[in-house]
Structure formats: structure tokens, C-alpha cells
Amino acid sequence: MGKPGLEQCVLNAIYEASPDGIMVVDEQGIIVSHNRRFIEMANTPRALLRGPDPGSAIGQAGAPILAAVLENVLDKPAFLARINLLNEHPELDDCSEHQFQDGRTIERHTTALRCPDGRLVGRVWFLRDITEQLQSAESIRNLSLYDRLTGLPNRRLLLERLNQAFNASARSGHGGAVLLIDLDNFKDINNSAGHAIGDLMLQRAAERLLSCVSPADTVAHLAADEFVVMLVDLKADATGAATQAQIAGDRIIAALAQPYFIAGQEYRCTSSIGAAVFTDHTYLAEELLMRADIAMSQAKKAGRNSLRFFNPKMQEVINTRTSLDADLHRALLNHEFCLYFQVQVDSTNRALGAEALIRWQHPERGMMAPAAFIAAAEDSGMILPIGQWVLETACAQLKAWERDSHTRELSLAVNVSGTQFRQADFVAQVNAAVTRHGIKPSRLKLELTESMLVGDIEEAIVIISALKQTGVRFALDDFGTGYSSLQYLMRLPIDQLKIDQSFVRDLVASKNARAIVRTIIAMARSLDLEVIAEGVETDTEKQLLLGKGCGLFQGYLFGRPVPLRQFEAELKNIWHYEPQRSWVD
Ligand code: C2E
Ligand code: CA
Ligand code: CA
């Protein structure tokens, strides 16, 4: 055997033993050769591959790898065009990666095949399984970013995520917060029960933390007994974000304070939390963690098992809010809420009904307007029992009015909050109240705002329609300040639009406000809706509104919100309230 023969044998051996799958096509794109590894990777019988029509191999064997490699072979013109392109640009590698459903990733390279004289005779494709390579790169990254004991992100990844969160917050306007959580007496347990128990406890604590937050939030493990929770998508204003952070923090403190049962023993470990809020890129990530750390030390000093905010002002706001939450619970039991009534009149100043506006007779703070507590009640969920109380009280009032010929025809508008409206059994609650008090449903008017409807308009339509069937009426409150699209308005089965007081206030001074009011009235007319203006304070405003076609009013000009007795007295004395003949008998 001469030298070239040996060379040939060596080349053949390398070709067959190569860890890469190799496939050779001639200049017409017909497969002329492939090695063993290629067959393995393509998972296709050798006999099916060769020849001018390798597409049939895919049909029969269904091997996805082959399909990926031959994507161009199957589409003959495209494949030839590609070969021509590669021939013209021999430097092109045509490298690509393919991921398969079975988890493998295959890298594909190609190179021109030339005779010793330089003539192009075909192409060679190389397939390399890079799955393991990618996996080990991934696990190296994971090792450097995740804590081994708990599997949670470590400090480095937390800092990365914080920076991403700052950017996202600057874009979306949402706030966020970091809660630095320290397990109060973990070191004692670790020392007395041993590190194995300590490790198990940390793993359980990690699970509990994960269960307390939503998937978009991050739970990180910084040091032995130190965790950080990064909350995102909080309210835009710092106070709102802090309130939400406090709620999440309370949940975490309660979850971590639960006993741990490990190896037949019960262990208890409370936690202290330091919180710092962010609403954009104001701080560096490290700085924010430092703030949370300072707040955490204060929580420890304050007696552990508690949460403190870095910002003392914020702490104050939160303290007020927390005591407000506790007070709200008590207020319902102690009958501290009452309804004020503000008259609604027609163009002749005749009273048609009223809007019920809640007031809180607080034992220390005195009479409180809804602006001071409705938001807190929304956040804590107390708005549900409060809303229910308003509805019951309003229905009871309507019944009482129905019994008196002087007030029989009055209607009563009740404000409904978003949370209340979206309850699964809202329709049933309203119907039950109407039935329980035996009132005429059309006397009850529920006031909704646009902002509470836009989330899921289809659902809103279903709820409103269901209640309309029984005769309850609906008004769209604060109209003009929200979404106000005609298209969406057309689909809502409501009865009345309530022009927001901000437009009424500007009527005299602003041409714009006049144009908006004119448009709202035209809109209402075309949709056959009633329109009422609120916040009417002067006769000039009333006349302007009247001139534009709005004939229903509410505002200080006619009467402020007043307690029931005063309302009923003024009804007789001021609002020319003359029951029509038909009402009396
Ligand atoms: P709203 O539904 O827009 O109620 C109208 C507010 O404007 C009332 O404030 C009323 O006192 C005030 N107002 C009425 N006429 C005039 C006027 O001529 N000029 C001016 N400057 N203001 C006028 P109030 O009673 O403080 O209520 C504030 C908000 O609290 C209400 O706004 C409503 O959104 C909410 N609210 C009131 N009662 C309830 C309730 O029972 N449940 C719920 N969920 N929210 C309520
Ligand atoms: Ca209202
Ligand atoms: Ca309003």
C-alpha cells in the first residue's frame, strides 16, 4: 500500500470517528456521503438518506434533526440559491443553532468542498451537539448567581434585578420596595440545634418567603439569616407603595413566625424587616439595600418581629395608616359611620333625590370625610363590609321615604367602589338588599366611575345588565375625567352621566371646559342618557349648563351634604318640594 492509500484510510477513520455529524452534498445539492455520527444525530436509517430525494427520509422517519439540516434541501430552488450564494462567498460559514423539543441543541456549520485544483464540487455540513456545553455554561452562571442552599438568587443577581427594576419603574411609573428580612434568633438555633437543622430551617424560610410574594417579585438570600424581598409593580406614589410594602411585610412576618417542625422538634424564629421604597432610579441598588439595612436595625431595636421604614416620614404615614386600619374595623362595630345626603334637583330646583355620601364620626379625630379613609379601606379590604353597610343603610332609607307621601318619589344614589363592584356576588348582594328592604329597585341608583370599568368591560357589562333587569339604575360618576370613549360608552347599559365637578368649576373661565361639557351633553343625548352636573356652586354655572341642555344638578348652590334630619327639613323648606297629585293618593 502506497502513501496516498494510507492517507485516505486515515481520513476515512477520522471522518467516521468524528464526534461531529458530517454530511456531504454535491454541487447540485444531492447528498453523497455522511458519517455514522450524522446518522445517530439525525436518528434516521442510512438507506433513506442518500440519493436525490432525501425529503422522503423525513416523511418516513420524522427525524426533526434531519428536517432542520435539510430545511433547504427540501426546498430545492431555495437550497440551490443558497449553495450559489455560498459558492460566491466562500468565506460564509452559514452557521446556525437549532433547538429541539427533546432538549438538545445542535449547532450547524458548513464549508465549501474543493478539489485540489480549487474547483468547487459541493459542500460539507457539520453538526455538533452543544447541549452539554450550554448546560455547563448555564450551571456556571447559576453557581455565580444563585445561593446553593436555598436555590434563591444571591446578592449579585439581586443587584442585577434591582437595576432592571429601577429601569422598569422609570418606564412604567410603578413603584417598588426592598424588604430586608433578618431572622431574629436564628444564630441561637443554629448553634444549639446544629447546622444541619439550621440549613433546613433556612430552606423552609425560603419557601415561605416565596409563597408570600407574586412571581414577578424576587426573593434573594444574602447571608446566613438574611433574605431580601424585592417587590415590583407597586403603586406609583411613595405612600401607596409603602402601604403595599407594609401589607406584604406583615404577611411575611406572620408566615415566618409560624413554628418549624424539623426532625420531630418544634423551632420558632421571628423576623425583623427593614423596608425602603423606590419609585425610579433615585438610588443606587447598593444604597437602597443599605437603607433597608438601617431600617432593619431599627426594627430590631424596636423589639423585633416588626417592620420599619427607612424614611421616618413614611413611617409616620404608615403608622397613621395602620392605626386607621385598626380603627376601621372597630368603626363598623361601633356604628361610627353615617350617611350624609346631598340633594339632586331639576331645572326648577325641585328635589328629585339625593346622593348618599359616607362620613365617619371618629371618636378622636372628629368628623372625617371619605377622602381621609376610603383609600385605606380599599387597601385593607374593609371597603367591602363598609360598602355593604352603605347599601343596606341606603335601602333602609329609601324604604322609610317610600312610607311618607312627601318623600315617596325620591331616589338615592350610592357610590360603589371598584373592589365592591368586582366581587363575585355583587349582583346577588344588591338584589338581596333590594328584596330585604322591599324597595322599588328603580329608586336606587348605583354610581360607578369609568376607571373601575375599563379593566374588564365585558364583565362590567354583565354585572350592570344583570342588575338593570331588576330595575336598579346606574350613573357614571366623575364623567369626563377618565376614559370617556364614545365607543365604550355605547356598550355600557347605564342610565345617567354625571359631569365631573372639575368641568363645572371651570365653565365660566375656560372655553375648553365649555366645549367638553357641550360634547358630554351631546354624547348623552345621542345615547339617550340622562345627564346631571355635579359641583354646581353658582347660578351662573347653572344657567350655562341649562343653556347647553343639562337639566339636572347637584352642588352647594342647592345644598351641601347634610345629615338626614337636616336633609328632610330642607326638603320641605327650601327645595319647593311639592309632591305631585298622583304621589299623594
Ligand atoms: P363623589 O362621588 O364625586 O362625590 C361628590 C363629592 O363632591 C362629595 O365629597 C361632595 O361633598 C362634594 N361636593 C358636592 N357638591 C359640591 C360643590 O358644589 N362644590 C364642591 N367643591 N364639592 C362638592 P365627599 O362627600 O367628600 O366625597 C368624596 C368622595 O368619596 C366621593 O366623590 C366618592 O367618590 C367617595 N365616597 C363618598 N361616599 C362613599 C361611599 O359610600 N362609598 C364609596 N365607595 N365612596 C364614597
Ligand atoms: Ca358620586
Ligand atoms: Ca363625582
XYZ file of C-alpha atoms and ligand atoms in Angstrom:
633
model
C 0.000 0.000 0.000
C 1.393 3.347 -1.030
C 1.342 6.554 0.929
C -1.834 8.092 -0.595
C -3.773 4.944 0.352
C -2.765 5.298 3.956
C -3.707 8.956 3.941
C -7.095 8.009 2.558
C -7.560 5.438 5.324
C -6.640 7.939 7.992
C -9.074 10.489 6.576
C -11.807 7.838 6.463
C -11.142 6.860 10.052
C -11.279 10.481 11.198
C -14.437 11.031 9.152
C -16.214 8.062 10.715
C -14.935 8.617 14.253
C -15.638 12.347 14.311
C -17.774 13.481 17.274
C -19.494 15.838 14.824
C -22.098 14.631 12.404
C -20.836 15.264 8.865
C -22.855 15.360 5.658
C -21.508 15.998 2.164
C -23.605 17.196 -0.766
C -22.503 17.608 -4.381
C -22.830 20.842 -6.270
C -26.426 20.012 -7.146
C -27.334 19.595 -3.535
C -27.626 15.813 -3.633
C -26.379 14.019 -0.532
C -23.377 11.907 -1.472
C -21.981 10.937 1.912
C -22.420 11.173 5.655
C -20.682 9.670 8.641
C -22.020 7.402 11.373
C -22.453 10.189 13.867
C -24.651 12.068 11.419
C -26.971 9.061 11.218
C -27.088 8.868 15.020
C -27.868 12.502 15.382
C -30.455 12.514 12.639
C -31.860 9.284 14.037
C -32.611 8.104 10.519
C -31.844 4.829 8.731
C -28.827 5.208 6.476
C -30.673 3.849 3.437
C -33.185 6.641 3.495
C -30.676 9.412 3.324
C -28.752 9.037 0.134
C -29.947 9.946 -3.308
C -31.720 12.812 -4.940
C -34.810 12.811 -2.705
C -33.807 12.849 0.941
C -37.105 14.538 1.767
C -38.746 11.142 1.855
C -36.467 10.265 4.755
C -38.075 12.972 6.799
C -41.533 11.849 5.905
C -40.763 8.298 6.971
C -38.502 8.772 9.924
C -39.868 12.102 11.048
C -36.476 12.988 12.455
C -36.556 16.639 13.418
C -32.780 16.985 13.310
C -32.720 15.899 9.724
C -35.525 18.268 8.901
C -33.541 21.133 10.350
C -30.411 20.240 8.459
C -32.224 19.623 5.257
C -34.530 22.595 5.533
C -33.042 23.916 2.355
C -32.604 20.577 0.610
C -36.333 20.090 0.742
C -36.985 23.383 -0.909
C -34.819 22.668 -3.919
C -34.738 26.138 -5.553
C -34.025 27.775 -2.225
C -31.332 25.248 -1.460
C -29.627 25.786 -4.825
C -29.852 29.526 -4.425
C -28.223 29.154 -1.039
C -25.458 26.961 -2.464
C -24.864 29.521 -5.203
C -24.646 32.237 -2.614
C -22.210 30.210 -0.558
C -20.198 29.408 -3.662
C -19.948 33.055 -4.495
C -18.951 33.899 -0.947
C -16.780 31.000 0.196
C -15.984 32.896 3.376
C -19.599 32.496 4.585
C -19.965 29.864 7.236
C -23.776 29.678 7.325
C -23.577 28.791 10.992
C -26.804 28.328 12.926
C -28.176 26.752 16.092
C -31.256 24.572 16.328
C -33.109 23.731 19.499
C -35.189 20.583 19.611
C -38.127 19.588 21.703
C -36.163 16.793 23.359
C -33.899 19.462 24.853
C -30.927 19.041 22.546
C -29.248 21.983 20.890
C -27.402 21.302 17.642
C -25.031 23.729 16.020
C -24.723 23.604 12.246
C -21.703 24.734 10.222
C -20.944 24.441 6.579
C -17.905 24.825 4.412
C -17.197 24.624 0.696
C -15.725 21.391 -0.652
C -12.993 21.934 -3.247
C -10.803 19.699 -5.400
C -7.032 20.091 -5.092
C -7.225 22.297 -8.224
C -9.574 24.675 -6.369
C -12.704 23.640 -8.254
C -15.873 23.730 -6.105
C -17.504 20.277 -6.003
C -20.000 20.553 -3.183
C -20.431 21.390 0.452
C -19.841 19.780 3.787
C -22.181 20.229 6.753
C -21.059 19.653 10.298
C -23.491 19.056 13.112
C -22.353 19.445 16.690
C -24.424 18.614 19.751
C -23.715 21.574 22.067
C -26.361 20.724 24.660
C -23.917 19.818 27.405
C -21.661 22.738 26.626
C -24.598 25.117 27.026
C -25.759 23.367 30.153
C -22.404 23.686 31.842
C -22.130 27.332 30.843
C -25.596 27.794 32.325
C -24.686 25.974 35.519
C -21.525 28.049 35.903
C -23.662 31.162 35.595
C -26.170 29.691 38.052
C -23.411 28.915 40.543
C -22.314 32.500 40.490
C -25.828 33.940 40.720
C -27.787 31.572 42.943
C -27.360 30.533 46.502
C -26.642 26.801 46.757
C -28.524 26.113 49.966
C -31.857 27.691 49.074
C -31.626 27.927 45.294
C -32.575 31.614 45.626
C -30.832 34.469 43.771
C -27.744 35.687 45.624
C -26.621 39.253 46.219
C -25.131 39.614 42.749
C -28.309 38.565 40.944
C -30.404 40.666 43.323
C -28.363 43.744 42.392
C -28.866 42.933 38.692
C -32.609 42.565 39.227
C -32.770 45.764 41.261
C -31.189 47.707 38.432
C -33.657 46.168 35.985
C -36.483 47.053 38.360
C -35.316 50.689 38.568
C -35.391 50.936 34.785
C -38.778 49.255 34.565
C -40.109 51.544 37.278
C -38.851 54.654 35.467
C -40.613 53.417 32.310
C -43.895 52.202 33.785
C -44.201 54.713 36.625
C -44.824 51.882 39.097
C -43.102 51.920 42.458
C -41.207 49.140 44.170
C -39.654 48.262 47.504
C -36.944 46.153 49.071
C -37.615 44.383 52.317
C -34.503 43.233 54.148
C -35.514 40.343 56.359
C -33.423 39.133 59.259
C -34.395 36.028 61.235
C -34.350 37.190 64.827
C -32.843 34.317 66.791
C -31.532 32.117 64.022
C -27.964 32.144 65.324
C -29.049 30.638 68.659
C -30.935 27.830 66.930
C -28.036 27.209 64.564
C -25.619 26.938 67.470
C -27.760 24.832 69.756
C -29.536 22.530 67.263
C -26.680 22.225 64.791
C -26.026 23.482 61.285
C -27.977 20.706 59.577
C -31.173 21.794 61.329
C -30.254 25.429 60.693
C -29.873 24.732 56.965
C -33.249 23.004 56.804
C -34.832 25.919 58.564
C -33.369 28.382 56.074
C -34.732 26.278 53.210
C -38.188 26.276 54.784
C -37.974 30.018 55.406
C -37.081 30.480 51.730
C -40.173 28.502 50.682
C -42.379 30.549 52.973
C -40.995 33.786 51.570
C -41.655 32.628 48.015
C -45.231 31.806 48.934
C -45.749 35.349 50.261
C -44.909 37.235 47.057
C -46.028 37.218 43.443
C -43.978 35.632 40.640
C -42.710 38.992 39.368
C -41.119 39.754 42.744
C -37.675 38.463 43.754
C -36.697 36.627 46.916
C -32.929 36.573 47.443
C -30.708 35.001 50.077
C -27.835 37.283 51.034
C -26.217 35.759 54.077
C -26.965 33.043 56.632
C -30.070 34.529 58.185
C -30.615 37.465 55.850
C -33.086 37.477 52.993
C -34.255 40.250 50.699
C -37.625 40.511 49.024
C -37.829 42.905 46.092
C -41.408 43.949 45.364
C -42.249 45.399 41.960
C -45.354 46.857 40.261
C -46.404 48.734 43.384
C -48.376 51.995 43.355
C -46.693 54.974 41.733
C -46.692 57.263 44.747
C -44.297 56.571 47.607
C -47.053 56.402 50.221
C -49.127 53.978 48.172
C -46.061 51.818 47.510
C -45.136 51.890 51.200
C -48.634 50.813 52.179
C -48.420 47.845 49.841
C -44.925 47.030 51.130
C -46.265 47.115 54.674
C -49.031 44.670 53.751
C -46.522 42.289 52.120
C -44.176 42.717 55.118
C -46.956 41.851 57.569
C -47.703 38.733 55.541
C -44.026 37.750 55.652
C -43.684 38.357 59.398
C -46.756 36.189 60.017
C -45.506 33.415 57.700
C -42.029 33.309 59.221
C -43.369 33.333 62.778
C -45.141 30.012 62.216
C -43.364 27.155 64.028
C -40.917 24.977 62.070
C -41.232 21.218 62.668
C -37.906 19.589 61.872
C -36.878 16.069 62.831
C -39.650 15.780 65.375
C -38.761 19.055 67.064
C -40.538 22.387 67.018
C -38.489 25.539 66.416
C -39.655 29.118 66.428
C -37.980 32.098 64.881
C -39.479 35.549 64.358
C -38.151 38.108 61.898
C -37.352 41.801 61.672
C -37.807 43.674 58.427
C -36.307 46.903 57.153
C -38.080 48.436 54.160
C -37.039 51.020 51.591
C -39.275 52.199 48.787
C -38.179 53.243 45.298
C -40.175 54.983 42.615
C -37.465 55.360 39.961
C -33.696 55.482 39.677
C -33.233 57.808 42.642
C -30.842 55.481 44.447
C -28.172 53.003 43.519
C -29.055 49.417 44.251
C -26.408 49.143 46.983
C -27.623 52.366 48.538
C -31.185 51.114 48.681
C -30.063 47.898 50.387
C -28.115 49.980 52.887
C -31.232 51.994 53.665
C -33.221 48.812 54.181
C -30.426 47.563 56.429
C -30.569 50.667 58.617
C -34.348 50.341 58.851
C -33.902 46.678 59.788
C -31.636 47.590 62.716
C -34.332 49.977 63.880
C -36.894 47.189 63.667
C -34.596 45.042 65.843
C -34.217 47.860 68.351
C -37.970 48.364 68.400
C -38.345 44.872 69.811
C -38.064 42.542 66.787
C -40.874 40.765 64.933
C -41.783 44.037 63.238
C -41.223 46.154 60.143
C -39.671 49.615 59.920
C -39.290 52.001 57.026
C -36.073 53.832 56.326
C -37.807 57.142 55.816
C -39.150 58.456 59.167
C -41.870 60.467 57.419
C -43.013 57.373 55.614
C -43.004 55.531 58.918
C -45.293 58.177 60.314
C -47.682 57.902 57.396
C -47.675 54.136 57.768
C -48.292 54.370 61.498
C -51.330 56.570 60.897
C -52.484 54.198 58.200
C -52.028 51.179 60.445
C -53.979 52.734 63.278
C -56.589 53.779 60.706
C -56.908 50.154 59.580
C -57.479 49.018 63.143
C -59.929 51.880 63.661
C -61.897 50.977 60.536
C -62.559 47.516 61.933
C -63.833 48.995 65.160
C -65.820 51.759 63.469
C -68.291 49.404 61.839
C -68.941 47.534 65.076
C -69.371 50.809 66.978
C -71.714 52.361 64.399
C -69.355 55.275 63.787
C -70.299 55.638 60.107
C -73.249 57.629 58.930
C -74.654 58.832 55.632
C -74.961 62.454 54.604
C -77.408 63.369 51.886
C -76.860 65.885 49.121
C -79.889 66.905 47.148
C -80.202 66.438 43.381
C -82.601 68.857 41.679
C -84.162 69.580 38.296
C -84.125 72.896 36.427
C -86.898 74.292 38.637
C -84.893 73.472 41.783
C -87.313 70.695 42.660
C -85.694 67.858 44.638
C -85.645 64.552 42.793
C -83.477 62.664 45.219
C -80.076 62.652 46.826
C -76.604 61.219 46.735
C -75.596 59.306 49.845
C -72.102 60.333 50.992
C -70.422 58.495 53.794
C -68.997 60.225 56.892
C -67.028 58.789 59.777
C -67.673 60.186 63.229
C -64.250 59.264 64.624
C -64.094 59.344 68.441
C -60.736 61.204 68.457
C -60.350 62.769 65.051
C -63.871 64.091 64.754
C -65.995 64.046 61.599
C -63.955 62.565 58.736
C -64.686 62.984 55.019
C -64.294 59.930 52.759
C -61.060 61.276 51.229
C -59.361 60.552 54.571
C -60.277 56.879 54.811
C -61.751 55.381 51.603
C -58.290 54.654 50.124
C -57.183 52.915 53.336
C -60.428 50.960 53.381
C -59.823 49.912 49.756
C -56.298 48.723 50.547
C -57.260 46.742 53.618
C -60.383 45.229 52.090
C -62.562 46.953 54.718
C -64.312 48.728 51.848
C -66.356 45.542 51.328
C -68.183 45.466 54.685
C -68.334 49.288 54.643
C -69.820 49.292 51.138
C -72.297 46.667 52.212
C -73.298 48.825 55.180
C -73.802 51.863 52.885
C -76.002 49.807 50.566
C -78.110 48.420 53.421
C -78.487 51.836 55.039
C -79.424 53.444 51.723
C -82.062 50.789 51.014
C -83.481 51.162 54.528
C -83.666 54.925 53.952
C -85.437 54.528 50.628
C -87.988 52.297 52.353
C -88.546 54.896 55.052
C -89.029 57.589 52.381
C -91.424 55.355 50.493
C -93.740 55.279 53.516
C -94.079 59.075 53.572
C -96.073 60.788 50.848
C -93.661 63.724 50.996
C -90.617 61.686 50.152
C -92.107 58.718 48.336
C -90.656 59.503 44.931
C -87.122 60.359 45.984
C -84.279 58.371 44.511
C -80.951 57.717 46.237
C -77.564 57.461 44.567
C -74.977 55.245 46.215
C -71.234 55.260 45.442
C -69.796 51.848 44.689
C -66.068 51.163 44.878
C -64.187 49.115 42.296
C -63.397 46.261 44.671
C -67.013 46.088 45.732
C -68.270 46.048 42.142
C -65.908 43.229 41.108
C -66.933 40.883 43.916
C -68.232 37.609 42.519
C -71.575 38.018 44.310
C -72.093 41.769 43.884
C -75.293 41.296 41.869
C -76.663 38.923 44.481
C -75.752 41.336 47.304
C -77.575 44.248 45.697
C -80.601 42.142 44.821
C -80.718 40.757 48.356
C -80.629 44.270 49.851
C -83.388 45.458 47.500
C -85.571 42.469 48.366
C -84.825 42.550 52.097
C -85.988 46.140 52.361
C -88.775 45.717 49.835
C -87.885 48.877 47.952
C -88.693 49.816 44.402
C -85.372 48.992 42.631
C -85.638 51.979 40.281
C -85.250 54.352 43.269
C -81.743 53.008 43.833
C -79.013 54.435 41.627
C -75.514 52.982 41.754
C -72.688 55.388 40.904
C -69.697 53.838 39.149
C -66.588 55.532 37.803
C -65.059 54.915 34.401
C -61.730 53.845 35.856
C -63.324 50.891 37.619
C -64.925 49.674 34.394
C -62.052 49.796 31.918
C -60.214 46.759 33.325
C -62.726 44.237 32.060
C -65.512 45.947 30.224
C -67.238 42.681 29.257
C -67.523 41.655 32.899
C -68.805 45.122 33.807
C -71.494 44.901 31.126
C -72.642 41.539 32.507
C -72.875 42.868 36.075
C -74.695 46.075 35.106
C -77.093 44.257 32.790
C -77.959 41.709 35.456
C -78.864 44.433 37.936
C -80.716 46.507 35.345
C -83.016 43.557 34.786
C -84.345 44.010 38.297
C -84.724 47.756 37.715
C -81.704 49.188 39.556
C -80.314 52.288 37.829
C -76.729 53.291 37.089
C -74.850 56.582 36.833
C -71.334 57.087 35.533
C -69.658 59.323 38.107
C -66.861 61.873 37.535
C -67.568 61.649 33.832
C -65.001 63.222 31.539
C -62.018 62.639 33.806
C -61.342 59.081 32.701
C -61.508 57.041 29.573
C -64.649 58.638 28.115
C -64.639 56.905 24.758
C -67.920 57.033 22.933
C -67.420 53.537 21.618
C -67.102 52.096 25.077
C -69.847 54.240 26.472
C -72.234 52.930 23.846
C -71.827 49.426 25.157
C -72.467 50.241 28.804
C -76.124 49.851 29.757
C -76.134 52.857 32.115
C -78.828 55.493 32.672
C -77.044 58.678 33.605
C -73.804 60.577 33.020
C -72.562 62.746 35.838
C -70.451 65.626 34.528
C -67.422 65.907 36.782
C -67.224 68.958 39.023
C -63.848 69.989 37.595
C -65.541 70.979 34.303
C -68.382 72.734 36.095
C -65.876 74.719 38.176
C -64.090 75.904 35.015
C -67.221 76.592 32.970
C -67.109 80.361 33.335
C -63.366 80.816 32.866
C -62.467 78.150 30.333
C -63.633 77.804 26.755
C -62.221 74.291 26.829
C -64.380 73.260 29.764
C -67.429 74.654 27.970
C -66.570 72.642 24.871
C -66.125 69.468 26.894
C -69.425 69.955 28.695
C -71.179 70.611 25.380
C -69.679 67.391 23.991
C -70.668 65.345 27.032
C -74.241 66.596 26.781
C -74.340 65.811 23.052
C -72.941 62.362 23.741
C -75.530 61.713 26.433
C -78.298 62.877 24.122
C -77.250 60.666 21.251
C -77.114 57.673 23.559
C -80.420 58.577 25.205
C -78.829 59.015 28.633
C -79.769 61.440 31.368
C -77.116 63.960 32.243
C -76.544 65.595 35.628
C -73.912 68.161 36.586
C -72.226 67.943 39.982
C -70.359 70.584 41.939
C -72.658 73.394 40.796
C -71.901 76.308 43.124
C -73.197 79.434 41.364
C -76.283 80.443 39.481
C -74.094 81.438 36.510
C -72.873 77.847 36.300
C -76.415 76.571 36.494
C -77.568 78.918 33.715
C -74.637 77.948 31.461
C -75.425 74.274 31.970
C -79.105 74.829 31.381
C -78.293 76.679 28.171
C -76.311 73.709 26.931
C -79.146 71.301 27.658
C -78.279 69.903 31.084
C -81.355 69.992 33.314
C -80.284 68.037 36.429
C -77.990 69.431 39.115
C -76.166 68.704 42.336
C -73.931 71.105 44.226
C -73.546 73.603 47.033
C -75.855 76.022 45.175
C -78.756 73.744 46.034
C -77.437 72.134 49.182
C -74.375 70.693 50.854
C -74.238 67.092 52.010
C -76.116 67.115 55.320
C -77.327 64.644 57.953
C -80.705 63.015 57.409
C -82.763 65.217 59.685
C -81.429 68.390 58.145
C -81.959 66.972 54.667
C -85.591 66.174 55.401
C -86.164 69.594 56.957
C -84.649 71.409 54.000
C -86.655 69.267 51.648
C -89.807 70.870 52.987
C -88.497 74.401 53.389
C -86.092 75.116 50.592
C -86.436 72.908 47.576
C -90.009 73.804 46.688
C -90.762 70.223 47.279
C -94.346 69.815 46.228
C -95.438 66.263 45.810
C -97.420 65.765 42.649
C -101.045 64.873 42.998
C -100.537 61.319 41.870
C -97.942 60.732 44.589
C -100.254 61.684 47.406
C -103.062 59.221 46.894
P -68.106 61.959 44.581
O -68.912 60.720 44.397
O -67.625 62.646 43.362
O -68.952 62.894 45.493
C -69.052 64.253 45.298
C -68.163 64.988 46.239
O -68.167 66.354 45.897
C -68.613 64.895 47.687
O -67.467 64.885 48.506
C -69.382 66.190 47.860
O -69.417 66.641 49.198
C -68.589 67.129 47.007
N -69.410 68.221 46.508
C -70.722 68.208 46.246
N -71.140 69.415 45.772
C -70.042 70.195 45.719
C -69.829 71.550 45.294
O -70.703 72.263 44.872
N -68.544 72.006 45.364
C -67.525 71.239 45.837
N -66.316 71.758 45.892
N -67.717 69.953 46.236
C -68.961 69.442 46.169
P -67.315 63.908 49.700
O -68.599 63.698 50.395
O -66.144 64.349 50.479
O -66.980 62.553 48.971
C -65.790 62.389 48.274
C -65.759 61.116 47.525
O -65.740 59.984 48.398
C -66.967 60.890 46.649
O -66.804 61.618 45.470
C -66.931 59.415 46.456
O -66.033 59.091 45.429
C -66.375 58.926 47.766
N -67.471 58.400 48.586
C -68.391 59.075 49.307
N -69.239 58.224 49.905
C -68.872 56.985 49.539
C -69.354 55.656 49.803
O -70.349 55.449 50.496
N -68.696 54.605 49.235
C -67.611 54.806 48.431
N -67.013 53.718 47.889
N -67.138 56.017 48.148
C -67.749 57.094 48.698
Ca -70.601 60.059 43.459
Ca -68.347 62.668 41.350
